[in-house]
Coordinates of C-alpha atoms in Angstrom, one line a residue:
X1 CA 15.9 -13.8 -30.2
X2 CA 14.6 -15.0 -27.0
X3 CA 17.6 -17.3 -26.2
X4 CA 19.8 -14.7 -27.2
X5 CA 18.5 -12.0 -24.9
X6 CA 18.6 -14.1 -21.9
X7 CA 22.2 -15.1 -22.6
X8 CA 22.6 -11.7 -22.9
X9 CA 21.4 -10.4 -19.2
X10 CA 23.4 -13.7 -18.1
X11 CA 26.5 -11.9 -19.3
X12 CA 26.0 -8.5 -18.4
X13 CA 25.5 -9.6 -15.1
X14 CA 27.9 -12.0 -14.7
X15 CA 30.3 -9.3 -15.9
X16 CA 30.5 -7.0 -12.5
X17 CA 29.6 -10.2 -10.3
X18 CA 32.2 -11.1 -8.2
X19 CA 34.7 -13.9 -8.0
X20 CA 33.2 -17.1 -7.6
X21 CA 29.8 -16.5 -8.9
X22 CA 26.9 -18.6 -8.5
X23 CA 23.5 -17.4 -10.6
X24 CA 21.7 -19.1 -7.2
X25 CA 23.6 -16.5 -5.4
X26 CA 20.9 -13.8 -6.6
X27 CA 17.3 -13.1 -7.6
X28 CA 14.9 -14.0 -5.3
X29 CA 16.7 -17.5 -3.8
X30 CA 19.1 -16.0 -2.1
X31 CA 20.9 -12.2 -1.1
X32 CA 23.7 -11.4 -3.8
X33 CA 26.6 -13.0 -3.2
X34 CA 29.7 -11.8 -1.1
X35 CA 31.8 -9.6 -2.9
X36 CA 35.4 -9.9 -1.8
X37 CA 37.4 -6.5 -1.0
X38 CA 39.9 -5.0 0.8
X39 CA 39.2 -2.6 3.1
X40 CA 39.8 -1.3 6.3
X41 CA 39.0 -4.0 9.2
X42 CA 35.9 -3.1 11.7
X43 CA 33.4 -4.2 13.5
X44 CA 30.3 -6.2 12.0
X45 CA 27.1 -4.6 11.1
X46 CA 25.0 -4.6 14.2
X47 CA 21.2 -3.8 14.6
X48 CA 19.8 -0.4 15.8
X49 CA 17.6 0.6 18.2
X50 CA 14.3 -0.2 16.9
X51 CA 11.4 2.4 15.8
X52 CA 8.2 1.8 14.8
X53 CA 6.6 4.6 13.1
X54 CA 6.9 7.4 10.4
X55 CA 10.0 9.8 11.1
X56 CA 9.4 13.5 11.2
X57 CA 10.9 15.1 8.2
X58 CA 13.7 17.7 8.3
X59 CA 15.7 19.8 5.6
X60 CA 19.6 18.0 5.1
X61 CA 21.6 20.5 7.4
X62 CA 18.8 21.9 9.6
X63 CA 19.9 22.6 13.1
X64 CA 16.2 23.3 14.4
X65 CA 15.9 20.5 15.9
X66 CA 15.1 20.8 20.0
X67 CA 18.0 19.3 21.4
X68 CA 17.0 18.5 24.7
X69 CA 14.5 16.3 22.9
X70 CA 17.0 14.4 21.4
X71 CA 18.1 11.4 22.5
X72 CA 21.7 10.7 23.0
X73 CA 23.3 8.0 21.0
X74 CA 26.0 5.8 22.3
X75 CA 29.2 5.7 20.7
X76 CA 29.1 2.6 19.3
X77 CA 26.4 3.0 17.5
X78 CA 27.0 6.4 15.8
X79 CA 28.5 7.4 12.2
X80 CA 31.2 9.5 13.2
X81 CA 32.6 9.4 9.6
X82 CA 32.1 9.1 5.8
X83 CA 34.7 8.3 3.3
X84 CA 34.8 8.1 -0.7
X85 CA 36.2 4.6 -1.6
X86 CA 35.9 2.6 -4.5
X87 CA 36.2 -1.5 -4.6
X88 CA 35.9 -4.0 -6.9
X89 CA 33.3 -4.5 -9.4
X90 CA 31.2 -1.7 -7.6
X91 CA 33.6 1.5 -7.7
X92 CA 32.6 4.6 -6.2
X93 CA 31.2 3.9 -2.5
X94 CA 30.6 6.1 0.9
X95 CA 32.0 3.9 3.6
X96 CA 31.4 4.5 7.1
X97 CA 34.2 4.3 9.9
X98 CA 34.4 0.9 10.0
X99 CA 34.7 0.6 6.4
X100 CA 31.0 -1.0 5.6
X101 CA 29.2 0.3 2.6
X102 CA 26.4 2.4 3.4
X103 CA 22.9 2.8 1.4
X104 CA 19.8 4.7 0.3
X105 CA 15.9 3.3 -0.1
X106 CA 13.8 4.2 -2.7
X107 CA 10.6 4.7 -0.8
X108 CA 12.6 7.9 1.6
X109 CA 12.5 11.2 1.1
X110 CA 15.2 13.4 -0.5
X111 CA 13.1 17.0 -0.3
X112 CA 12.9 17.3 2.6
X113 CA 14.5 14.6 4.0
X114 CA 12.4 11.8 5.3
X115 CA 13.5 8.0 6.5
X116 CA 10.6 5.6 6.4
X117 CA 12.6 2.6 7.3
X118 CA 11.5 1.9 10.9
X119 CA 10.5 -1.2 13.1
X120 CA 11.9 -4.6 11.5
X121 CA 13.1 -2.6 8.5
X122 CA 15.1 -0.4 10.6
X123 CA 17.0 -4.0 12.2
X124 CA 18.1 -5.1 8.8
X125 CA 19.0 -1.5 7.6
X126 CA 20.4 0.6 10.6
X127 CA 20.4 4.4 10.2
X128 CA 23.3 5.4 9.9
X129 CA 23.1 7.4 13.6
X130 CA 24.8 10.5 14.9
X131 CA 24.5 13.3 18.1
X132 CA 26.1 16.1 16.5
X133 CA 25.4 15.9 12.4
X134 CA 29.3 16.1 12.0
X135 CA 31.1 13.1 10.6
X136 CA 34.8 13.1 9.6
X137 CA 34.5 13.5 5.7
X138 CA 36.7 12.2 3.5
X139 CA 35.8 12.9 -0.2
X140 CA 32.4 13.8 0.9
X141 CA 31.2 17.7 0.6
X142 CA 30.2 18.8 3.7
X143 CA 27.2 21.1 1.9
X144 CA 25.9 17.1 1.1
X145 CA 25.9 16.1 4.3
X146 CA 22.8 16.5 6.7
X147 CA 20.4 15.2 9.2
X148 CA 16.6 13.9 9.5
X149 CA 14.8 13.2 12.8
X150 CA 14.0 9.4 13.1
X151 CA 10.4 8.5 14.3
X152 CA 12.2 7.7 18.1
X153 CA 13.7 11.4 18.1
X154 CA 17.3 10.4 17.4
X155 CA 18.9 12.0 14.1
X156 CA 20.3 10.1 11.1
X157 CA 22.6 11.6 8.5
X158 CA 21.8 12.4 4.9
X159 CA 23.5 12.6 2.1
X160 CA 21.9 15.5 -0.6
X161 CA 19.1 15.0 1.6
X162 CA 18.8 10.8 0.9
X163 CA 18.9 9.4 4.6
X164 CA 22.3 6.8 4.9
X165 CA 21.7 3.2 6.3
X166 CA 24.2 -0.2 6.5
X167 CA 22.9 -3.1 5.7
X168 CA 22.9 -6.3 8.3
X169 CA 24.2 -8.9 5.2
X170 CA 27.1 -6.9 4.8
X171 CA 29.7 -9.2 6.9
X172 CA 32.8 -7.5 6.5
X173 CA 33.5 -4.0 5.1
X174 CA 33.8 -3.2 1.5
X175 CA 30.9 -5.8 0.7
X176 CA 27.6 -4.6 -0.9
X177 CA 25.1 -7.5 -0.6
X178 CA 22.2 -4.8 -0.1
X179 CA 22.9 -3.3 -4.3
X180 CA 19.2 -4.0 -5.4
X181 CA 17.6 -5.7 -2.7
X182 CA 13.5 -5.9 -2.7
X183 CA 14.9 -3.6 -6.0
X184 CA 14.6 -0.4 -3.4
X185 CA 18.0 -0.3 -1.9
X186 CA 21.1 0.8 -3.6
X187 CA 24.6 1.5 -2.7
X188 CA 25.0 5.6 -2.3
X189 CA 27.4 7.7 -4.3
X190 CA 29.1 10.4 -2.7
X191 CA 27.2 13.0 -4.9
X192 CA 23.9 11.3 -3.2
X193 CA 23.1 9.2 -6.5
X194 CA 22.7 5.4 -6.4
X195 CA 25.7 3.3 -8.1
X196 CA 24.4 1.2 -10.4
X197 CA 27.6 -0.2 -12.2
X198 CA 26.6 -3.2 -11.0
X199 CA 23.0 -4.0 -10.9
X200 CA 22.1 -7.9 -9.9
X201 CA 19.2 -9.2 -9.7
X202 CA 16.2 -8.1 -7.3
X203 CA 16.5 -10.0 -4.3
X204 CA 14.9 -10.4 -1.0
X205 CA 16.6 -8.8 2.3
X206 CA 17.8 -11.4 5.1
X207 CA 15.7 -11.4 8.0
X208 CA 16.0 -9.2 11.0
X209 CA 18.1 -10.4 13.8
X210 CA 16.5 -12.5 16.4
X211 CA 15.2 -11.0 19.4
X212 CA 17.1 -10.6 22.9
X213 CA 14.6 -13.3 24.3
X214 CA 15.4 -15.5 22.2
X215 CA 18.9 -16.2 23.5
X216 CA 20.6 -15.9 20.0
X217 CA 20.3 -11.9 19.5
X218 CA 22.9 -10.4 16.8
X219 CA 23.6 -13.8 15.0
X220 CA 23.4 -14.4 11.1
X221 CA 20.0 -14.0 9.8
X222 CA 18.5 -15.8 7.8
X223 CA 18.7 -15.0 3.5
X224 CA 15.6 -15.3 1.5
X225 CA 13.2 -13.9 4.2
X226 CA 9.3 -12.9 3.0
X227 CA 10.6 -9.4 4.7
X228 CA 9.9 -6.6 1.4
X229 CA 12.3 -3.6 2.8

């Protein structure tokens, strides 16, 4: 009964795992392995600006906030949209403009809204940022979408009150290394509910990027770091 449990999980997750599949590829040795899809070419995943303590909570959709408290956001690194897309093995995903998958974590808030991803967690995961609250949508509803006030005053946008992140494994768009990591993090639906058609293993998050000192900031990090976010 044993053996035949275990063979089993081995199929169930080999069944949404994608092409090329290597059981090393995920659990706790390693981040899930790249899943191959077609999507829209962008830029990489890139780190955000770094915060370091608890965010202040707002309600998804509250325009409260003090703007001339807010800081402004470069473009670069704002969500300008969010887009329904399905890929393989996965299906239903919200995509930013670039095309990369986007998240939600376990230990937020959803009522009210409340990101508690900050300081190293908040260089593997970037908020997904924004000045004005108002992405392009694209099989999204707009009464979903929202914004919380980050710890450093800028504003992150929700979806059904679950604040949206990218994930620095990601490589190129359509992937979703960061389904299950630290068994927190899961790929967001556009109704604000995680995806779990595919579920692999609980696996550890890659490290944070190096720091500008170091002469080698924004390269690969490393997979299998003792990081728990």
């Amino acid at each position: 009964m044993v053996v035949g449990a275990a063979l089993a999980a081995v199929f169930t997750l080999s069944a949404c795992a994608p092409a090329g599949y290597q059981a090393a590829d995920y659990g706790n040795a390693a981040e899930p392995a790249s899943n191959d899809v077609v999507a829209t070419p962008g830029a990489t995943a890139g780190a955000e600006p770094e915060v370091d303590s608890t965010a202040e909570a707002a309600a998804p959709g509250d325009s409260a906030d003090d703007e001339a408290n807010v800081p402004e956001i470069s473009e670069e690194l704002t969500t300008t949209a969010l887009t329904s897309k399905k890929v393989k093995l996965m299906g239903t995903t919200v995509q930013d403009q670039d095309g990369f998958v986007l998240y939600r974590f376990d230990k937020d808030q959803d009522d009210p809204s409340k990101s508690n991803c900050n300081g190293d967690c908040a260089k593997i995961w970037p908020a997904a940022l924004t000045n004005d609250g108002e992405p392009t949508l694209k099989g999204v509803d707009k009464s979903l979408v929202g914004t919380v006030t980050r710890a450093d005053g800028t504003k992150q946008l929700t979806l059904k009150g679950w604040p949206l992140y990218r994930y620095i494994g990601d490589k190129k768009p359509g992937q979703w290394k960061g389904q299950n990591v630290s068994g927190t993090w899961f790929v967001i639906q556009p109704n604000g509910t995680k995806n779990l058609t595919c579920l692999p293993a609980i696996s550890k998050p890659v490290a944070p990027p190096k720091d500008d000192t170091s002469g080698d900031a924004g390269s690969d990090a490393e997979s299998g770091s003792d990081y728990s976010y």
